[in-house]
Rosetta silent file (secondary structure, phi, psi, omega in degrees, C-alpha in Angstrom):
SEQUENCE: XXXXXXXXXXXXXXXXXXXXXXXXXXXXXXXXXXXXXXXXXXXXXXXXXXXXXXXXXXXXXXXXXXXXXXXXXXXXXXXXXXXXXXXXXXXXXXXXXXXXXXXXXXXXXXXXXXXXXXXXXXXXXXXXXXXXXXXXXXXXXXXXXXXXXXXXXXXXXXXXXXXXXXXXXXXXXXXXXXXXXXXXXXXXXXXXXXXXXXXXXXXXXXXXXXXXXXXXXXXXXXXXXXXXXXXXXXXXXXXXXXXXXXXXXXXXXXXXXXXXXXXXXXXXXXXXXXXXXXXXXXXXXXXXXXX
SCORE:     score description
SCORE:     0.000 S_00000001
   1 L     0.000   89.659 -134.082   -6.341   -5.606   -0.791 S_00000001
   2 L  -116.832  107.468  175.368   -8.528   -8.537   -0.265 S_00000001
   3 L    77.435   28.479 -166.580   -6.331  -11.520    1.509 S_00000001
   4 L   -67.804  -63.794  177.832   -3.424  -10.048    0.614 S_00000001
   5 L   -81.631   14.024 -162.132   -0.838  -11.976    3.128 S_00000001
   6 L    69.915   11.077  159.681   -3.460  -14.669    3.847 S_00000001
   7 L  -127.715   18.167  168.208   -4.336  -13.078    6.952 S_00000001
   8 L   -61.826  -14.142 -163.581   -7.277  -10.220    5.941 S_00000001
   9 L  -155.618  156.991  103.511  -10.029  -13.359    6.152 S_00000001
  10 L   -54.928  136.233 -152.446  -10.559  -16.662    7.159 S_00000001
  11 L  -102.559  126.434  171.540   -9.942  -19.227    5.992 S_00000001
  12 L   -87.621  115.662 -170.507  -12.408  -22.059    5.368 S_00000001
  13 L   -59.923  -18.085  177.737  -10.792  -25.405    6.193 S_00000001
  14 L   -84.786  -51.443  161.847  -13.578  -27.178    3.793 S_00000001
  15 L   -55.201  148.593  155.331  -12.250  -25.231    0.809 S_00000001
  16 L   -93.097  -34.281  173.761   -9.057  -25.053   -1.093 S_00000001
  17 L   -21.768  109.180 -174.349  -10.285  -22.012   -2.550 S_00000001
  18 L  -110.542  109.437 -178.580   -7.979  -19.202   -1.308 S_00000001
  19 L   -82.490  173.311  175.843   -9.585  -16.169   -2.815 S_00000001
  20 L    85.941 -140.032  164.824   -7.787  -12.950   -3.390 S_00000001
  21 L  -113.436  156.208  171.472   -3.609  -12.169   -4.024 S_00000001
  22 E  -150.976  164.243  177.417   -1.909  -13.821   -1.193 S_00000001
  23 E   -67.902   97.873  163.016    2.127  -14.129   -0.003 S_00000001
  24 L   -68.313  -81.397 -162.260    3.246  -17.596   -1.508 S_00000001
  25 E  -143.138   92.644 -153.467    6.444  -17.296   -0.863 S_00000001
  26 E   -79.265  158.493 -177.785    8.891  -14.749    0.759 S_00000001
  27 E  -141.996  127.778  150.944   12.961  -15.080    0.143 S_00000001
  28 E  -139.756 -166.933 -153.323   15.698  -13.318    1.437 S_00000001
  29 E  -170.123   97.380  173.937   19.269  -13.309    1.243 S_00000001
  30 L    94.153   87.724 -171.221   22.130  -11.150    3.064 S_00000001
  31 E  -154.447   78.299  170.389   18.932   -9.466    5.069 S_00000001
  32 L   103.725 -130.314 -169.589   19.575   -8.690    8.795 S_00000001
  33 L  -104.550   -5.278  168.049   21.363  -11.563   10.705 S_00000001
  34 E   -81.947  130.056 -177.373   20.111  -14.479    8.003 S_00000001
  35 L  -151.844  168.137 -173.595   23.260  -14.210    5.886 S_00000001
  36 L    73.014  -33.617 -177.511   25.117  -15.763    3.296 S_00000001
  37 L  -126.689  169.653 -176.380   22.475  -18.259    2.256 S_00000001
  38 L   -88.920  129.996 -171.534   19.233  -17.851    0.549 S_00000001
  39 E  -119.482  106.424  171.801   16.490  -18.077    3.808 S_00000001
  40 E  -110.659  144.018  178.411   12.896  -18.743    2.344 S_00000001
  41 E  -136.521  113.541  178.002    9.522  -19.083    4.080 S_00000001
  42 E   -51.525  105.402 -174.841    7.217  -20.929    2.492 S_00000001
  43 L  -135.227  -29.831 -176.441    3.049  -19.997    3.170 S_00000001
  44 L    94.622    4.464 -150.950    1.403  -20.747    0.480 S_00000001
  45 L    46.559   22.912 -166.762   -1.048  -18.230    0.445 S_00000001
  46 L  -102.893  106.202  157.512   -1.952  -19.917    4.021 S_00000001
  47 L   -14.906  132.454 -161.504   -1.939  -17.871    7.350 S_00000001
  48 L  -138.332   98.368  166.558    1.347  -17.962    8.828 S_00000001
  49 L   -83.207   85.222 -152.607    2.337  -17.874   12.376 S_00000001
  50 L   -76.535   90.860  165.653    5.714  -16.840   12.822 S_00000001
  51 L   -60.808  134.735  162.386    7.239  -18.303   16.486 S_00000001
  52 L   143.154  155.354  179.855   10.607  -17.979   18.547 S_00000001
  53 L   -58.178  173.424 -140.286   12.705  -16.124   20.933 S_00000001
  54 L   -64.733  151.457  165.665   13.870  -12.917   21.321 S_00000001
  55 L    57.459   22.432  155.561   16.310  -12.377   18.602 S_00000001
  56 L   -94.211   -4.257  175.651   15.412  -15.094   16.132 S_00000001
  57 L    90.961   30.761  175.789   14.486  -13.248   13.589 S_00000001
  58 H   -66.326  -66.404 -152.377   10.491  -12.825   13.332 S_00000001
  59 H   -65.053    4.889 -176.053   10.686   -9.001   12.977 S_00000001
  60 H  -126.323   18.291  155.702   13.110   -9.053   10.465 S_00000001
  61 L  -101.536  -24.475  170.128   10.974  -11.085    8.119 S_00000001
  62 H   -48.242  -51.103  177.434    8.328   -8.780    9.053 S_00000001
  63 H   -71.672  -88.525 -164.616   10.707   -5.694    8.087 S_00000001
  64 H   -47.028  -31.025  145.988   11.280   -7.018    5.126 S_00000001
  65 H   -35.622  -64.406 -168.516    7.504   -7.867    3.710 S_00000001
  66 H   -51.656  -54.922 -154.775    6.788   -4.081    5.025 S_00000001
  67 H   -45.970  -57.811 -155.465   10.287   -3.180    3.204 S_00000001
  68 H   -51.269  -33.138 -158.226    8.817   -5.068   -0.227 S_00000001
  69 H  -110.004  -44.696  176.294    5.541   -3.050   -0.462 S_00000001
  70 L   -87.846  128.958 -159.575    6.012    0.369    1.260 S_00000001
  71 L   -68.725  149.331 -155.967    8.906    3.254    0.995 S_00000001
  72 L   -78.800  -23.916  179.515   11.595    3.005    3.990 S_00000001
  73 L   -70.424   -9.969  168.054   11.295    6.514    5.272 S_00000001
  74 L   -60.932  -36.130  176.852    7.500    5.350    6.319 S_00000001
  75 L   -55.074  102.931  157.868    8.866    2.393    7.816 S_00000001
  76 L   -84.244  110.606 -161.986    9.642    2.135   11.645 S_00000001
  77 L   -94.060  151.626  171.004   11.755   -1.189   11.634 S_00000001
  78 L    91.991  -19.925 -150.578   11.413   -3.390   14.606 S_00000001
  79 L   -49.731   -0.061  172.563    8.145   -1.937   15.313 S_00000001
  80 L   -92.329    8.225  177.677    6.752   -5.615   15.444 S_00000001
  81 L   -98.533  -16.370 -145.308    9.143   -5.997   18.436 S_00000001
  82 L    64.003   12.616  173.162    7.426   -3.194   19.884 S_00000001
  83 L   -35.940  136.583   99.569   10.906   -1.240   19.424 S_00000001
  84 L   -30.235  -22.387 -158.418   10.071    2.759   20.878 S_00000001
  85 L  -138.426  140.164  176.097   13.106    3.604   19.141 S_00000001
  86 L   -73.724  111.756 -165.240   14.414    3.582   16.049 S_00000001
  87 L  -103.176  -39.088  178.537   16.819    1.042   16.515 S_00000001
  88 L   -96.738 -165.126 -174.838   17.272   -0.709   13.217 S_00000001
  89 L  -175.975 -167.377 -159.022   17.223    1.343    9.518 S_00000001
  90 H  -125.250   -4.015  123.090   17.659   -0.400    6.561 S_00000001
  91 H   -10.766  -80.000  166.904   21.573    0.513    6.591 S_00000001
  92 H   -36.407  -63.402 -172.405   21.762   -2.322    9.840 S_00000001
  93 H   -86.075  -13.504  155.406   20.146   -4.978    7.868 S_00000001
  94 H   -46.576  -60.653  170.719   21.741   -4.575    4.757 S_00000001
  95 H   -65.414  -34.634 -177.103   24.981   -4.721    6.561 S_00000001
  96 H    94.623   38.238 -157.994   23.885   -7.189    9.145 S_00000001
  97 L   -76.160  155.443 -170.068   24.762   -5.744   12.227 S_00000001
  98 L  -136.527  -12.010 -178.523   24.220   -8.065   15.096 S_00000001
  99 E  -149.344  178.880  164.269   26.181   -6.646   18.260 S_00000001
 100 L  -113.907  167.545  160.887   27.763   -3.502   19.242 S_00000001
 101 L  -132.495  161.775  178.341   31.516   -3.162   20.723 S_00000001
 102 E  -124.886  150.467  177.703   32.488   -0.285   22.948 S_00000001
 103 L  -104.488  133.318  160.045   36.148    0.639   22.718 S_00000001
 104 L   -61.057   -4.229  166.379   37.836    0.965   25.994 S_00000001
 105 L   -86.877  -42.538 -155.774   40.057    4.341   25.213 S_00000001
 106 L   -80.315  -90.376  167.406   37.065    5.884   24.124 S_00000001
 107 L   136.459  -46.765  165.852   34.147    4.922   25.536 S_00000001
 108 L   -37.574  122.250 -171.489   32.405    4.919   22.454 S_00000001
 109 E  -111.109  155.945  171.978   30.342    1.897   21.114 S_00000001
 110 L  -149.970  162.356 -155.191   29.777    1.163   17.463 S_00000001
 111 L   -60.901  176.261  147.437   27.764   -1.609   15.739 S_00000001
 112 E  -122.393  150.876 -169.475   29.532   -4.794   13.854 S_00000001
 113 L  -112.442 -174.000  150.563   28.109   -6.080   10.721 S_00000001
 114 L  -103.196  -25.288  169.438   28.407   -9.284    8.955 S_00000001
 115 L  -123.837  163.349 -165.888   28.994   -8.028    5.555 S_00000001
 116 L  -126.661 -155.069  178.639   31.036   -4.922    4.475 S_00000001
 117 L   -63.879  -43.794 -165.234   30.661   -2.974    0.342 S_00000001
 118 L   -77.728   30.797 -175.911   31.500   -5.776   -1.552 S_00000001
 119 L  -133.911  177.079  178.615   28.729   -7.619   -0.672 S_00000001
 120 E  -138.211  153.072  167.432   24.590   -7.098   -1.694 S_00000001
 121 E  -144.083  158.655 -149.676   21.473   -8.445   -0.555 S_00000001
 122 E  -121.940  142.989  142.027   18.192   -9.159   -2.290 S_00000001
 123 E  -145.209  151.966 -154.468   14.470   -9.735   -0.349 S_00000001
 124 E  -119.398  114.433  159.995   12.010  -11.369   -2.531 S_00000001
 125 E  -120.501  137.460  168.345    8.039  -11.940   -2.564 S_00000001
 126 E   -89.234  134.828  168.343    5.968  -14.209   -4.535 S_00000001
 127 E  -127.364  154.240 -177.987    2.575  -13.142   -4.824 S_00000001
 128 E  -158.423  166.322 -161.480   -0.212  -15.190   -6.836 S_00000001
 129 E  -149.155   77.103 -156.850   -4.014  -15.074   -7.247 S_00000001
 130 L   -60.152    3.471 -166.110   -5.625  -18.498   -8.028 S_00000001
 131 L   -78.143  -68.292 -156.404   -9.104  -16.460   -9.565 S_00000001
 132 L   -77.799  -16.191  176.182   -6.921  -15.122  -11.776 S_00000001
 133 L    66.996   41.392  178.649   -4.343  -17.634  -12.658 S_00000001
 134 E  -147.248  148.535  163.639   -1.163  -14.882  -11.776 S_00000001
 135 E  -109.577  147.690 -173.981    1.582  -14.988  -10.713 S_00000001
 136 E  -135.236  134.588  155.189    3.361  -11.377   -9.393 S_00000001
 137 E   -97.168  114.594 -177.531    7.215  -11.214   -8.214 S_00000001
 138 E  -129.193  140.642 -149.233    8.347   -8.164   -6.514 S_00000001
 139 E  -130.990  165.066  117.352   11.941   -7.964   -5.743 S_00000001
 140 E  -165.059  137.461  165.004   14.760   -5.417   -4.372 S_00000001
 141 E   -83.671  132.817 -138.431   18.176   -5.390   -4.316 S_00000001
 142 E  -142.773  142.801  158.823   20.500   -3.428   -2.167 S_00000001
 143 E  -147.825  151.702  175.903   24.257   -2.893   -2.143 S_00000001
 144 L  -109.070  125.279  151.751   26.476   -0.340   -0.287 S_00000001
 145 L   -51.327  -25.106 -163.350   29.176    1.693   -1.726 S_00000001
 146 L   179.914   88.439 -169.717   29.904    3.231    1.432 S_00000001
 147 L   -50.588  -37.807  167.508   28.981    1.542    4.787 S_00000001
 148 L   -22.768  -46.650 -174.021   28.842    5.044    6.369 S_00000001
 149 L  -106.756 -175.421  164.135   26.145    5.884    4.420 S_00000001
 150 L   -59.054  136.209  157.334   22.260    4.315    3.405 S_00000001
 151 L   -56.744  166.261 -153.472   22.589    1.614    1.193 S_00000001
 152 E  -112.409  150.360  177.981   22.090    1.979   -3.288 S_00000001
 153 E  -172.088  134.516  133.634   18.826   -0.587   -4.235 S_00000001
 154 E  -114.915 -177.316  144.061   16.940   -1.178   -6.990 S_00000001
 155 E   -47.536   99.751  168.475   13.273   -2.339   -7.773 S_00000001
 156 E  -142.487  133.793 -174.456   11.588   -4.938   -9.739 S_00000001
 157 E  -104.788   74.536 -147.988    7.779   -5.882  -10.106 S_00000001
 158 E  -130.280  150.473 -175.150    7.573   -8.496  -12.878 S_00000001
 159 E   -66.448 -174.582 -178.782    5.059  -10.900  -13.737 S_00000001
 160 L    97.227  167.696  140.505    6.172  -14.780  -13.252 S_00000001
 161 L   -65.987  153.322  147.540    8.126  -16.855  -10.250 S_00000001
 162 L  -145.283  176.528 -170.554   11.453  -15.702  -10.204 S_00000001
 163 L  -147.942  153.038  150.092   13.901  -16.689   -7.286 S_00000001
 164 H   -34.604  -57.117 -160.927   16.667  -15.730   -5.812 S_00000001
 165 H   -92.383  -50.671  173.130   19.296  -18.582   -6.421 S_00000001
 166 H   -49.669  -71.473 -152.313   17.348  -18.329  -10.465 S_00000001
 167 H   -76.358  -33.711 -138.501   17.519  -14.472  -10.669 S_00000001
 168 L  -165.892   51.902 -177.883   19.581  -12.344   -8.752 S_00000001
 169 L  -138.616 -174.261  147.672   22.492  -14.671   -8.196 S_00000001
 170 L    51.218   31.186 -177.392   25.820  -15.693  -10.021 S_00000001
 171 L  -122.222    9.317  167.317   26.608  -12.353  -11.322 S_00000001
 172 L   111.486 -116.782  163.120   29.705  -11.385   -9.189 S_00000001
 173 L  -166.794   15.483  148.786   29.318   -8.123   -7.250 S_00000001
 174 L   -68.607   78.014 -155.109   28.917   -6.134  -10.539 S_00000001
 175 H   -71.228  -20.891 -161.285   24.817   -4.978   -9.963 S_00000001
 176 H   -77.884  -45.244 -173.029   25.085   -3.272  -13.694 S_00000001
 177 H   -53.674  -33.835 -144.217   25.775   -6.971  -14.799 S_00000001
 178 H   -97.527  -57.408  175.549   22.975   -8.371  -12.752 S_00000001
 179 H   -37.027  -75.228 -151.656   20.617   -4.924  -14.416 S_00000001
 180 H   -51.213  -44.515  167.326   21.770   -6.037  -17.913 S_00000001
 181 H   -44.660  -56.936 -166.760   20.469   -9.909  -16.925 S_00000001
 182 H   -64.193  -68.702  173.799   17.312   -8.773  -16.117 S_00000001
 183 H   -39.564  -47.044 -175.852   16.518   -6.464  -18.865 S_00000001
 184 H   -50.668  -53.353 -179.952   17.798   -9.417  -21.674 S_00000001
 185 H   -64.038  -26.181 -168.787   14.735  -11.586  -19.774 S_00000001
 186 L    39.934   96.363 -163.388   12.439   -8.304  -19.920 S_00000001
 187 L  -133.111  119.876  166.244   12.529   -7.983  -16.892 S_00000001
 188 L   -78.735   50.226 -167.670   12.706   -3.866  -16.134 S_00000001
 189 L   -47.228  120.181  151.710   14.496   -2.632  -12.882 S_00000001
 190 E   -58.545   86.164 -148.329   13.369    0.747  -11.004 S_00000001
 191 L   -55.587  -57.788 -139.378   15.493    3.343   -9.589 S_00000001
 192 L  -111.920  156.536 -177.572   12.637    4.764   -7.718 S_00000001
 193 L   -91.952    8.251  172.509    9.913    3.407   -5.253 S_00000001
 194 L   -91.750    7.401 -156.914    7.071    5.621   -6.663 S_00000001
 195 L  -120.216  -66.081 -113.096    7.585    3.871  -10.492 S_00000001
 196 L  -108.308  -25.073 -156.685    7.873    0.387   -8.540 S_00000001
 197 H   -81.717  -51.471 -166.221    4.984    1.172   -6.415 S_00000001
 198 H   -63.273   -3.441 -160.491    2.523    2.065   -9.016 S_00000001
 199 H   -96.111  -84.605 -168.572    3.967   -1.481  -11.112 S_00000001
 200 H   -35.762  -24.994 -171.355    3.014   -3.558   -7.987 S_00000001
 201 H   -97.689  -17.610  131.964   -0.240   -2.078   -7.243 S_00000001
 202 H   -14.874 -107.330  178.427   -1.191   -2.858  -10.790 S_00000001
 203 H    -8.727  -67.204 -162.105   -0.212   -6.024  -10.532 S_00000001
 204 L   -96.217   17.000 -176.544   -1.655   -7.162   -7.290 S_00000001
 205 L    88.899  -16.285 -164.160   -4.970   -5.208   -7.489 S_00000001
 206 L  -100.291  114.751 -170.014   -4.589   -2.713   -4.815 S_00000001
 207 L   -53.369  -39.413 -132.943   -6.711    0.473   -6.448 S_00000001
 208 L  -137.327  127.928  173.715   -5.688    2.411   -2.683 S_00000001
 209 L   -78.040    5.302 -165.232   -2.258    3.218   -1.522 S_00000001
 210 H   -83.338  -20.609  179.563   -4.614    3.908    1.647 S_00000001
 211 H   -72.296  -18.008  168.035   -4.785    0.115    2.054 S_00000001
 212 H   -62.521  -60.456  171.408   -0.858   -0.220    2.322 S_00000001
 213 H   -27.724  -32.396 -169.051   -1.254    2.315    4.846 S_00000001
 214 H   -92.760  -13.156  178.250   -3.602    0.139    6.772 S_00000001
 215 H   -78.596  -65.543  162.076   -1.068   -2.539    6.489 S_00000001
 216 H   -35.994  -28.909  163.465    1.558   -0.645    7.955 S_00000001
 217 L   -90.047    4.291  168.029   -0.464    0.174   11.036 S_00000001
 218 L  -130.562   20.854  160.998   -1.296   -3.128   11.653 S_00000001
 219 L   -78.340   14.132 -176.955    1.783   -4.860   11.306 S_00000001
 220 L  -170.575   42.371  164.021    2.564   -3.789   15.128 S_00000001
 221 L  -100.858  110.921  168.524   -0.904   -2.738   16.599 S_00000001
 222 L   -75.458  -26.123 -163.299   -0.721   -4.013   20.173 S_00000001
 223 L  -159.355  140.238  155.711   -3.812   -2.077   21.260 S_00000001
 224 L   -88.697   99.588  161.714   -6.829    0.603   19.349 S_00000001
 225 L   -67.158  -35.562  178.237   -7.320    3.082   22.174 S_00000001
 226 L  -147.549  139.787 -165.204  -10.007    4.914   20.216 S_00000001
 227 H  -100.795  -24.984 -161.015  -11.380    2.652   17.227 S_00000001
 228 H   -68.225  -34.780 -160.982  -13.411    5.871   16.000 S_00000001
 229 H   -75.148  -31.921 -150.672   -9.897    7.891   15.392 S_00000001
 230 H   -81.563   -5.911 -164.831   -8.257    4.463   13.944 S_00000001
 231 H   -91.081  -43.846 -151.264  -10.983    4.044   11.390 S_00000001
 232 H   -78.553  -30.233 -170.880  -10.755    7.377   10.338 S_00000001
 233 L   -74.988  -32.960 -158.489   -6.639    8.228   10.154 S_00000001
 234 L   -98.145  -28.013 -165.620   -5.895    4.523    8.466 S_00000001
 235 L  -104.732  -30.821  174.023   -9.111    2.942    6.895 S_00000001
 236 L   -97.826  150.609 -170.550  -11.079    6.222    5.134 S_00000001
 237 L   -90.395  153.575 -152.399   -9.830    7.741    2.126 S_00000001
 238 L   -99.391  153.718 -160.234   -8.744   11.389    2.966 S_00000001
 239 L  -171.668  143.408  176.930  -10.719   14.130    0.987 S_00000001
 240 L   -72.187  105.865  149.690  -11.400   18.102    1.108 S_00000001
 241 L   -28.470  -72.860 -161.754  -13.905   18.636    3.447 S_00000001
 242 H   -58.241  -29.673  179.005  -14.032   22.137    2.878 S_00000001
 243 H  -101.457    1.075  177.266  -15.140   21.972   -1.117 S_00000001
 244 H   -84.579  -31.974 -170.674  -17.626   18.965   -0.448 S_00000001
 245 H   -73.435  -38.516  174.402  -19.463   21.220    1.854 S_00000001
 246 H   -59.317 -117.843 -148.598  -19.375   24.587   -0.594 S_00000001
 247 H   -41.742  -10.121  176.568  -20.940   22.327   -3.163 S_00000001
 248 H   -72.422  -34.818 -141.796  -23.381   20.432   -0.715 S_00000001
 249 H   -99.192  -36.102  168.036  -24.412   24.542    0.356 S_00000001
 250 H   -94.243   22.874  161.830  -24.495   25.717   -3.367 S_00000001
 251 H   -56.353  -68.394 -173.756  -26.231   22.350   -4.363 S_00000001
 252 H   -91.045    8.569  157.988  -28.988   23.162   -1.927 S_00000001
 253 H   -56.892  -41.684  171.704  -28.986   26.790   -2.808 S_00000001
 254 H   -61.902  -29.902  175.746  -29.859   25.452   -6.119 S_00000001
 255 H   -53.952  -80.392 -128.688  -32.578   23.747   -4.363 S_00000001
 256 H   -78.049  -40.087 -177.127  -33.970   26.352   -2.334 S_00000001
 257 H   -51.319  -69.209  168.308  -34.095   28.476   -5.832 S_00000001
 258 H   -18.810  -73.226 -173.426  -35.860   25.518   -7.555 S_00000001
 259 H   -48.526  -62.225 -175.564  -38.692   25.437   -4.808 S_00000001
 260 H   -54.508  -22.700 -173.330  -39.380   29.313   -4.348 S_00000001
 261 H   -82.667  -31.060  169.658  -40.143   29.131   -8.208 S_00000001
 262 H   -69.242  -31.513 -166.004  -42.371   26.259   -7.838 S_00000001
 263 H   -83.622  -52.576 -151.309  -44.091   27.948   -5.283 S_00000001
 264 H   -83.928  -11.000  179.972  -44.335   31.285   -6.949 S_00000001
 265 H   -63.470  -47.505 -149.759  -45.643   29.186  -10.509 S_00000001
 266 H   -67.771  -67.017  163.030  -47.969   27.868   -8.442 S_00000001
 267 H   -28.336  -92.100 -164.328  -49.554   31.078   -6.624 S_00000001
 268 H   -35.522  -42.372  174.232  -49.970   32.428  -10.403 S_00000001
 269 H   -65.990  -27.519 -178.357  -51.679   29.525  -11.468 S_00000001
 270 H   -64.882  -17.214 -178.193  -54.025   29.720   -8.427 S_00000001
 271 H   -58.596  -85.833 -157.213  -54.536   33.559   -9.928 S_00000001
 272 H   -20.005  -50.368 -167.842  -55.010   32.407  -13.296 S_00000001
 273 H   -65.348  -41.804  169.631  -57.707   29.490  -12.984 S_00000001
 274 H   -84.383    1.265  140.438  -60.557   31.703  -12.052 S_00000001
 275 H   -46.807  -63.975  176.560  -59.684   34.055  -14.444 S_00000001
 276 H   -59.885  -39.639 -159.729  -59.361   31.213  -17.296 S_00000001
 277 H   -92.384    4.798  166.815  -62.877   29.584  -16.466 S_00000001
 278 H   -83.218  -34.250  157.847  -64.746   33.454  -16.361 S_00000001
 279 H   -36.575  -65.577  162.598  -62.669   33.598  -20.070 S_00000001
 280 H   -60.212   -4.282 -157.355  -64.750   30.025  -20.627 S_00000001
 281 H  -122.168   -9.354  162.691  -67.605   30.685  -19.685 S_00000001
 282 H   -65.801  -55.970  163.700  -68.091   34.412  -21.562 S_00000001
 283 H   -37.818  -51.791 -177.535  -67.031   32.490  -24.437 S_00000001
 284 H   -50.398  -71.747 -149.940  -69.892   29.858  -23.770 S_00000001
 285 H   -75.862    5.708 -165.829  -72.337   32.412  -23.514 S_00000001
 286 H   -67.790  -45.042 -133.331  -71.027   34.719  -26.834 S_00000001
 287 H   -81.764  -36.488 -161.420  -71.677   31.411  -28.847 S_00000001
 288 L   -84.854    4.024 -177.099  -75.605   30.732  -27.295 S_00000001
 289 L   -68.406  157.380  172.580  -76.390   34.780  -28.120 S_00000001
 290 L   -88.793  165.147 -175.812  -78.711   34.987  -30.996 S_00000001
 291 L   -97.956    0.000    0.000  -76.929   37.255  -34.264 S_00000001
């Protein structure tokens, strides 16, 4: 996953050469507490330092990259806050919640959103790969039926730019209209993130879902307490011990067989050779006998 957000390398300031896929340009739109308008951040395939106080909203462009490439029950949101707790879900930012209220009969506090069911929200990444001359869009859109419950979303991984304000706009609050749009461009939306996953990972090159993995732990690693464990749960690809070693033990069994055979050839030949030259040399003297 080589450069993927522009921040896997360094970057050499004497080159434009950005090698690898990199994060052009993320978009979202009804996503947390940015609402109403389409909110884009621009990179460029460039390292990107995101700055501001508490509650400005870096972690919830953060949540949403993580959102774009990996499925949400993996996903601890905030965790680039250093949240302990799950505090957000992907319910909260759909909806927008931004405060709590406690009712005074009660006692009881419950969140407030900024948007209720009739409204949807899309986040967007451009990805591109100047080697290669591509461009990759990976999209999903979310709506709720029933704030009570997790929000309804689909998927889409398609080659090209597409945008927000272009794409996924001006269709009402009817998503089967907004489906039907897509498909006419053929453009193919995905129900499910394992379909969507395997379309992206295509796309952008990455052979190993173990490298997503590695993303996800190191969008909020404050500290490696043991680098030996961190190499091994996040960065090596997981494998059966247990049958590499039965074939390493009948491998060298195979070996051991091999050798002893070589060995015992060998012993017989040492038999043999003074045998063979008393055989030559009987021979010799048959032929010098007179008849």
């Amino acid at each position: 996953m080589e450069g993927l957000f522009g921040l896997a390398e360094l970057e050499d300031p004497a080159s434009d050469r950005l090698p690898g896929t990199r994060l052009q340009r993320l978009e979202i739109y009804n996503w947390g507490t940015f609402n109403s308008v389409v909110w884009q951040l621009e990179v460029g395939g460039r390292n990107a330092l995101l700055t501001g106080d508490i509650g400005s909203g870096k972690s919830t462009l953060v949540d949403a990259v993580t959102t774009l490439l990996l499925p949400t029950q993996r996903i601890s949101y905030n965790k680039a806050a250093g949240a302990e707790t799950r505090e957000r879900d992907l319910r909260s930012y759909v909806l927008g919640h931004y405060k709590s209220e406690r009712n005074e009969t009660t006692g009881a506090s419950r969140p407030v959103a900024l948007r209720d069911a009739g409204d949807y929200s899309v986040i967007l990444g451009v990805f591109g790969n100047a080697d290669y001359d591509s461009t990759v869009t990976l999209a999903q859109v979310f709506w709720t039926k029933d704030t009570a419950r997790q929000p309804e979303r689909f998927f889409v991984a398609a080659d090209g730019d597409l945008s927000v304000a272009a794409d996924f706009s001006g269709f009402g609050s009817d998503i089967a209209t907004l489906r039907r749009r897509l498909r006419d461009r053929g453009i193919t939306p995905v129900n499910g993130f394992p379909e969507y996953g395997r379309e992206f990972r295509r796309r952008l090159g990455v052979e190993s879902e173990q490298a997503l993995d590695l993303f996800l732990q190191t969008v909020s690693m404050k500290a490696v307490d043991n680098l030996n464990d961190f190499v091994r749960q996040h960065m090596l690809e997981p494998f059966d011990v247990s049958r590499h070693l039965k074939d390493l033990v009948a491998h060298f069994d195979d070996l051991t067989r091999a050798h002893t055979a070589v060995l015992r050839a060998r012993a017989q030949l040492e038999l043999l050779v003074p045998l063979v030259a008393d055989l030559d040399a009987y021979a010799t003297l048959q032929q010098t006998w007179p008849s």
